[in-house]
């Protein structure tokens, strides 16, 4: 059952959060007239006790179909974000190394090359003293401003940064992943630059925002203008990028490139790839 974070009071435009409602006495008129913020479905409030306070759909009533779909999307995003959130950021060095390894792995898949290696199975006993943080998924951003730490080549990457098929990116919202394919259309805007990444019949848009340019060497926008021009001249650009998969306003996956270091084109940096061509 979807969880509701707030409810609308009666026919007014007043909204109450679960925390605010929990402070009201059971007899309060507000609690008798609560409705879904997305539709007019009546809600019932449950005070905190053995479990945290929450809102639920009033028995005998149903939300509209569009509201149900929205609630399901929001709940799915919350589950994914909480599942994949990690507190340690990938450094630029780590992202560069991951992008290179992802590029090689993608080429092997594309060319039908399978490299198998025998790995020893390691059994680890989990106790109360076991440090579980090392299993957290690393995310490329260090803070809300999009600052990426520099780091050095000696740092080890722990956790998972998988190479994900474009068709399955929606299952990784809230996680840092590797994604690969052929670069298609390039758009260079004033604040946001983006490019299409295509693999077979699937495609995804990779976005670079103002934080990306702050975390990269000067002149990156001109590099993408050159790339756009060369693509029109039949230049083939195969790439792998380490990106943050975040939900857009509709809950759909959106890929953000946080630093130029996380992008490998034709086996090298995009700048060198353009010079070689």
PDB file of C-alpha atoms in Angstrom, residues 70-233:
ATOM      1  CA  UNK A  70       1.371   8.311  -9.825  1.00  0.00           C
ATOM      2  CA  UNK A  71       1.469   6.885  -6.319  1.00  0.00           C
ATOM      3  CA  UNK A  72       2.961   3.631  -7.582  1.00  0.00           C
ATOM      4  CA  UNK A  73       5.684   5.498  -9.501  1.00  0.00           C
ATOM      5  CA  UNK A  74       6.549   7.633  -6.466  1.00  0.00           C
ATOM      6  CA  UNK A  75       6.692   4.575  -4.198  1.00  0.00           C
ATOM      7  CA  UNK A  76       8.936   2.725  -6.663  1.00  0.00           C
ATOM      8  CA  UNK A  77      11.340   5.670  -6.877  1.00  0.00           C
ATOM      9  CA  UNK A  78      11.542   5.901  -3.077  1.00  0.00           C
ATOM     10  CA  UNK A  79      12.302   2.185  -2.788  1.00  0.00           C
ATOM     11  CA  UNK A  80      15.039   2.380  -5.393  1.00  0.00           C
ATOM     12  CA  UNK A  81      16.654   5.490  -3.954  1.00  0.00           C
ATOM     13  CA  UNK A  82      16.689   4.076  -0.419  1.00  0.00           C
ATOM     14  CA  UNK A  83      18.037   0.773  -1.706  1.00  0.00           C
ATOM     15  CA  UNK A  84      20.911   2.238  -3.671  1.00  0.00           C
ATOM     16  CA  UNK A  85      21.905   5.300  -1.645  1.00  0.00           C
ATOM     17  CA  UNK A  86      25.532   5.426  -0.586  1.00  0.00           C
ATOM     18  CA  UNK A  87      27.374   8.017   1.463  1.00  0.00           C
ATOM     19  CA  UNK A  88      30.772   7.883  -0.261  1.00  0.00           C
ATOM     20  CA  UNK A  89      31.340   9.545  -3.622  1.00  0.00           C
ATOM     21  CA  UNK A  90      33.303   8.222  -6.561  1.00  0.00           C
ATOM     22  CA  UNK A  91      36.387  10.305  -7.238  1.00  0.00           C
ATOM     23  CA  UNK A  92      37.243  11.461 -10.741  1.00  0.00           C
ATOM     24  CA  UNK A  93      40.037   8.891 -10.880  1.00  0.00           C
ATOM     25  CA  UNK A  94      37.667   6.114  -9.935  1.00  0.00           C
ATOM     26  CA  UNK A  95      35.100   7.215 -12.497  1.00  0.00           C
ATOM     27  CA  UNK A  96      37.747   7.347 -15.244  1.00  0.00           C
ATOM     28  CA  UNK A  97      38.914   3.839 -14.399  1.00  0.00           C
ATOM     29  CA  UNK A  98      35.355   2.505 -14.309  1.00  0.00           C
ATOM     30  CA  UNK A  99      34.501   4.137 -17.648  1.00  0.00           C
ATOM     31  CA  UNK A 100      37.523   2.485 -19.310  1.00  0.00           C
ATOM     32  CA  UNK A 101      36.723  -0.946 -17.916  1.00  0.00           C
ATOM     33  CA  UNK A 102      33.064  -0.506 -18.875  1.00  0.00           C
ATOM     34  CA  UNK A 103      34.032   0.447 -22.410  1.00  0.00           C
ATOM     35  CA  UNK A 104      36.137  -2.703 -22.797  1.00  0.00           C
ATOM     36  CA  UNK A 105      33.353  -4.874 -21.365  1.00  0.00           C
ATOM     37  CA  UNK A 106      30.779  -3.320 -23.686  1.00  0.00           C
ATOM     38  CA  UNK A 107      33.007  -3.879 -26.735  1.00  0.00           C
ATOM     39  CA  UNK A 108      33.429  -7.529 -25.748  1.00  0.00           C
ATOM     40  CA  UNK A 109      29.650  -7.917 -25.512  1.00  0.00           C
ATOM     41  CA  UNK A 110      29.139  -6.126 -28.815  1.00  0.00           C
ATOM     42  CA  UNK A 111      31.741  -8.253 -30.592  1.00  0.00           C
ATOM     43  CA  UNK A 112      30.505 -11.453 -29.009  1.00  0.00           C
ATOM     44  CA  UNK A 113      33.685 -11.948 -27.020  1.00  0.00           C
ATOM     45  CA  UNK A 114      33.254 -13.702 -23.683  1.00  0.00           C
ATOM     46  CA  UNK A 115      36.078 -13.550 -21.233  1.00  0.00           C
ATOM     47  CA  UNK A 116      35.596 -15.927 -18.374  1.00  0.00           C
ATOM     48  CA  UNK A 117      37.877 -16.260 -15.430  1.00  0.00           C
ATOM     49  CA  UNK A 118      37.732 -18.545 -12.467  1.00  0.00           C
ATOM     50  CA  UNK A 119      37.274 -16.683  -9.246  1.00  0.00           C
ATOM     51  CA  UNK A 120      37.686 -18.144  -5.842  1.00  0.00           C
ATOM     52  CA  UNK A 121      34.511 -18.244  -3.823  1.00  0.00           C
ATOM     53  CA  UNK A 122      35.070 -16.354  -0.613  1.00  0.00           C
ATOM     54  CA  UNK A 123      32.845 -17.187   2.318  1.00  0.00           C
ATOM     55  CA  UNK A 124      32.546 -14.433   4.869  1.00  0.00           C
ATOM     56  CA  UNK A 125      30.886 -14.819   8.206  1.00  0.00           C
ATOM     57  CA  UNK A 126      28.678 -11.849   9.035  1.00  0.00           C
ATOM     58  CA  UNK A 127      28.688 -10.794  12.683  1.00  0.00           C
ATOM     59  CA  UNK A 128      27.497  -7.745  14.582  1.00  0.00           C
ATOM     60  CA  UNK A 129      30.963  -6.239  14.146  1.00  0.00           C
ATOM     61  CA  UNK A 130      30.989  -6.719  10.373  1.00  0.00           C
ATOM     62  CA  UNK A 131      31.365  -3.378   8.588  1.00  0.00           C
ATOM     63  CA  UNK A 132      28.488  -3.210   6.147  1.00  0.00           C
ATOM     64  CA  UNK A 133      29.199   0.272   4.812  1.00  0.00           C
ATOM     65  CA  UNK A 134      31.710  -1.125   2.313  1.00  0.00           C
ATOM     66  CA  UNK A 135      28.786  -2.766   0.490  1.00  0.00           C
ATOM     67  CA  UNK A 136      27.066   0.559  -0.055  1.00  0.00           C
ATOM     68  CA  UNK A 137      26.746   1.735  -3.627  1.00  0.00           C
ATOM     69  CA  UNK A 138      29.073   4.576  -4.483  1.00  0.00           C
ATOM     70  CA  UNK A 139      27.567   7.671  -6.062  1.00  0.00           C
ATOM     71  CA  UNK A 140      29.546  10.090  -8.227  1.00  0.00           C
ATOM     72  CA  UNK A 141      28.441  13.286  -6.520  1.00  0.00           C
ATOM     73  CA  UNK A 142      29.937  14.341  -3.230  1.00  0.00           C
ATOM     74  CA  UNK A 143      27.332  16.924  -2.315  1.00  0.00           C
ATOM     75  CA  UNK A 144      24.202  18.675  -3.515  1.00  0.00           C
ATOM     76  CA  UNK A 145      26.303  21.094  -5.587  1.00  0.00           C
ATOM     77  CA  UNK A 146      27.627  18.250  -7.708  1.00  0.00           C
ATOM     78  CA  UNK A 147      31.234  18.576  -6.512  1.00  0.00           C
ATOM     79  CA  UNK A 148      33.270  15.473  -7.346  1.00  0.00           C
ATOM     80  CA  UNK A 149      36.426  14.690  -5.284  1.00  0.00           C
ATOM     81  CA  UNK A 150      39.690  14.366  -7.212  1.00  0.00           C
ATOM     82  CA  UNK A 151      41.329  11.454  -5.359  1.00  0.00           C
ATOM     83  CA  UNK A 152      44.192   9.409  -6.753  1.00  0.00           C
ATOM     84  CA  UNK A 153      44.778   6.209  -8.720  1.00  0.00           C
ATOM     85  CA  UNK A 154      45.455   4.133  -5.601  1.00  0.00           C
ATOM     86  CA  UNK A 155      41.891   4.296  -4.359  1.00  0.00           C
ATOM     87  CA  UNK A 156      39.900   1.074  -4.528  1.00  0.00           C
ATOM     88  CA  UNK A 157      36.300   1.000  -5.615  1.00  0.00           C
ATOM     89  CA  UNK A 158      34.064  -1.039  -3.352  1.00  0.00           C
ATOM     90  CA  UNK A 159      30.391  -1.636  -3.847  1.00  0.00           C
ATOM     91  CA  UNK A 160      28.648  -1.958  -7.210  1.00  0.00           C
ATOM     92  CA  UNK A 161      28.876   0.278 -10.262  1.00  0.00           C
ATOM     93  CA  UNK A 162      27.425  -2.097 -12.867  1.00  0.00           C
ATOM     94  CA  UNK A 163      27.459  -1.847 -16.654  1.00  0.00           C
ATOM     95  CA  UNK A 164      23.728  -1.591 -17.327  1.00  0.00           C
ATOM     96  CA  UNK A 165      21.938  -2.127 -20.672  1.00  0.00           C
ATOM     97  CA  UNK A 166      20.112   1.017 -21.754  1.00  0.00           C
ATOM     98  CA  UNK A 167      16.820  -0.868 -21.739  1.00  0.00           C
ATOM     99  CA  UNK A 168      17.187  -1.605 -18.009  1.00  0.00           C
ATOM    100  CA  UNK A 169      18.309   1.779 -16.660  1.00  0.00           C
ATOM    101  CA  UNK A 170      14.929   2.412 -15.004  1.00  0.00           C
ATOM    102  CA  UNK A 171      15.740  -0.260 -12.412  1.00  0.00           C
ATOM    103  CA  UNK A 172      18.763   1.708 -11.166  1.00  0.00           C
ATOM    104  CA  UNK A 173      17.311   5.065 -10.122  1.00  0.00           C
ATOM    105  CA  UNK A 174      19.445   6.484  -7.316  1.00  0.00           C
ATOM    106  CA  UNK A 175      22.565   4.564  -8.301  1.00  0.00           C
ATOM    107  CA  UNK A 176      25.794   5.289 -10.134  1.00  0.00           C
ATOM    108  CA  UNK A 177      26.135   3.005 -13.148  1.00  0.00           C
ATOM    109  CA  UNK A 178      28.181   2.495 -16.302  1.00  0.00           C
ATOM    110  CA  UNK A 179      26.262   2.823 -19.558  1.00  0.00           C
ATOM    111  CA  UNK A 180      27.666   2.377 -23.069  1.00  0.00           C
ATOM    112  CA  UNK A 181      26.705   2.722 -26.715  1.00  0.00           C
ATOM    113  CA  UNK A 182      27.189   4.874 -29.805  1.00  0.00           C
ATOM    114  CA  UNK A 183      26.831   8.631 -29.470  1.00  0.00           C
ATOM    115  CA  UNK A 184      23.944   9.997 -31.523  1.00  0.00           C
ATOM    116  CA  UNK A 185      22.518  13.514 -31.503  1.00  0.00           C
ATOM    117  CA  UNK A 186      24.430  16.136 -29.505  1.00  0.00           C
ATOM    118  CA  UNK A 187      22.695  19.217 -28.117  1.00  0.00           C
ATOM    119  CA  UNK A 188      24.763  22.119 -26.761  1.00  0.00           C
ATOM    120  CA  UNK A 189      22.695  24.615 -24.810  1.00  0.00           C
ATOM    121  CA  UNK A 190      23.472  27.616 -22.640  1.00  0.00           C
ATOM    122  CA  UNK A 191      23.294  25.781 -19.297  1.00  0.00           C
ATOM    123  CA  UNK A 192      22.792  22.124 -20.240  1.00  0.00           C
ATOM    124  CA  UNK A 193      24.522  19.984 -22.847  1.00  0.00           C
ATOM    125  CA  UNK A 194      23.240  16.522 -23.707  1.00  0.00           C
ATOM    126  CA  UNK A 195      23.827  13.664 -26.104  1.00  0.00           C
ATOM    127  CA  UNK A 196      21.969  10.534 -27.124  1.00  0.00           C
ATOM    128  CA  UNK A 197      23.563   7.188 -26.354  1.00  0.00           C
ATOM    129  CA  UNK A 198      22.310   4.365 -28.587  1.00  0.00           C
ATOM    130  CA  UNK A 199      22.764   0.611 -28.194  1.00  0.00           C
ATOM    131  CA  UNK A 200      20.904  -1.577 -30.680  1.00  0.00           C
ATOM    132  CA  UNK A 201      17.334  -0.226 -30.736  1.00  0.00           C
ATOM    133  CA  UNK A 202      17.518   1.450 -27.321  1.00  0.00           C
ATOM    134  CA  UNK A 203      18.635   4.969 -26.513  1.00  0.00           C
ATOM    135  CA  UNK A 204      19.059   7.214 -23.492  1.00  0.00           C
ATOM    136  CA  UNK A 205      19.903  10.889 -23.022  1.00  0.00           C
ATOM    137  CA  UNK A 206      23.052  11.750 -21.041  1.00  0.00           C
ATOM    138  CA  UNK A 207      22.972  15.263 -19.579  1.00  0.00           C
ATOM    139  CA  UNK A 208      25.814  17.577 -18.546  1.00  0.00           C
ATOM    140  CA  UNK A 209      24.805  20.491 -16.331  1.00  0.00           C
ATOM    141  CA  UNK A 210      26.647  23.499 -14.887  1.00  0.00           C
ATOM    142  CA  UNK A 211      28.177  21.325 -12.150  1.00  0.00           C
ATOM    143  CA  UNK A 212      29.603  19.007 -14.826  1.00  0.00           C
ATOM    144  CA  UNK A 213      31.475  21.858 -16.453  1.00  0.00           C
ATOM    145  CA  UNK A 214      32.801  23.027 -13.071  1.00  0.00           C
ATOM    146  CA  UNK A 215      34.167  19.525 -12.458  1.00  0.00           C
ATOM    147  CA  UNK A 216      35.816  19.337 -15.897  1.00  0.00           C
ATOM    148  CA  UNK A 217      38.666  21.021 -17.736  1.00  0.00           C
ATOM    149  CA  UNK A 218      37.964  24.334 -19.452  1.00  0.00           C
ATOM    150  CA  UNK A 219      36.526  24.330 -22.955  1.00  0.00           C
ATOM    151  CA  UNK A 220      34.358  21.221 -22.611  1.00  0.00           C
ATOM    152  CA  UNK A 221      31.409  22.940 -24.303  1.00  0.00           C
ATOM    153  CA  UNK A 222      33.581  23.635 -27.363  1.00  0.00           C
ATOM    154  CA  UNK A 223      34.612  19.964 -27.349  1.00  0.00           C
ATOM    155  CA  UNK A 224      30.976  18.938 -27.683  1.00  0.00           C
ATOM    156  CA  UNK A 225      30.411  21.501 -30.429  1.00  0.00           C
ATOM    157  CA  UNK A 226      33.288  19.879 -32.320  1.00  0.00           C
ATOM    158  CA  UNK A 227      31.882  16.422 -31.599  1.00  0.00           C
ATOM    159  CA  UNK A 228      28.494  17.518 -32.952  1.00  0.00           C
ATOM    160  CA  UNK A 229      30.140  18.753 -36.138  1.00  0.00           C
ATOM    161  CA  UNK A 230      32.195  15.585 -36.647  1.00  0.00           C
ATOM    162  CA  UNK A 231      29.170  13.325 -36.128  1.00  0.00           C
ATOM    163  CA  UNK A 232      27.607  15.002 -39.160  1.00  0.00           C
ATOM    164  CA  UNK A 233      30.759  13.977 -41.046  1.00  0.00           C
TER     165      UNK A 233
END
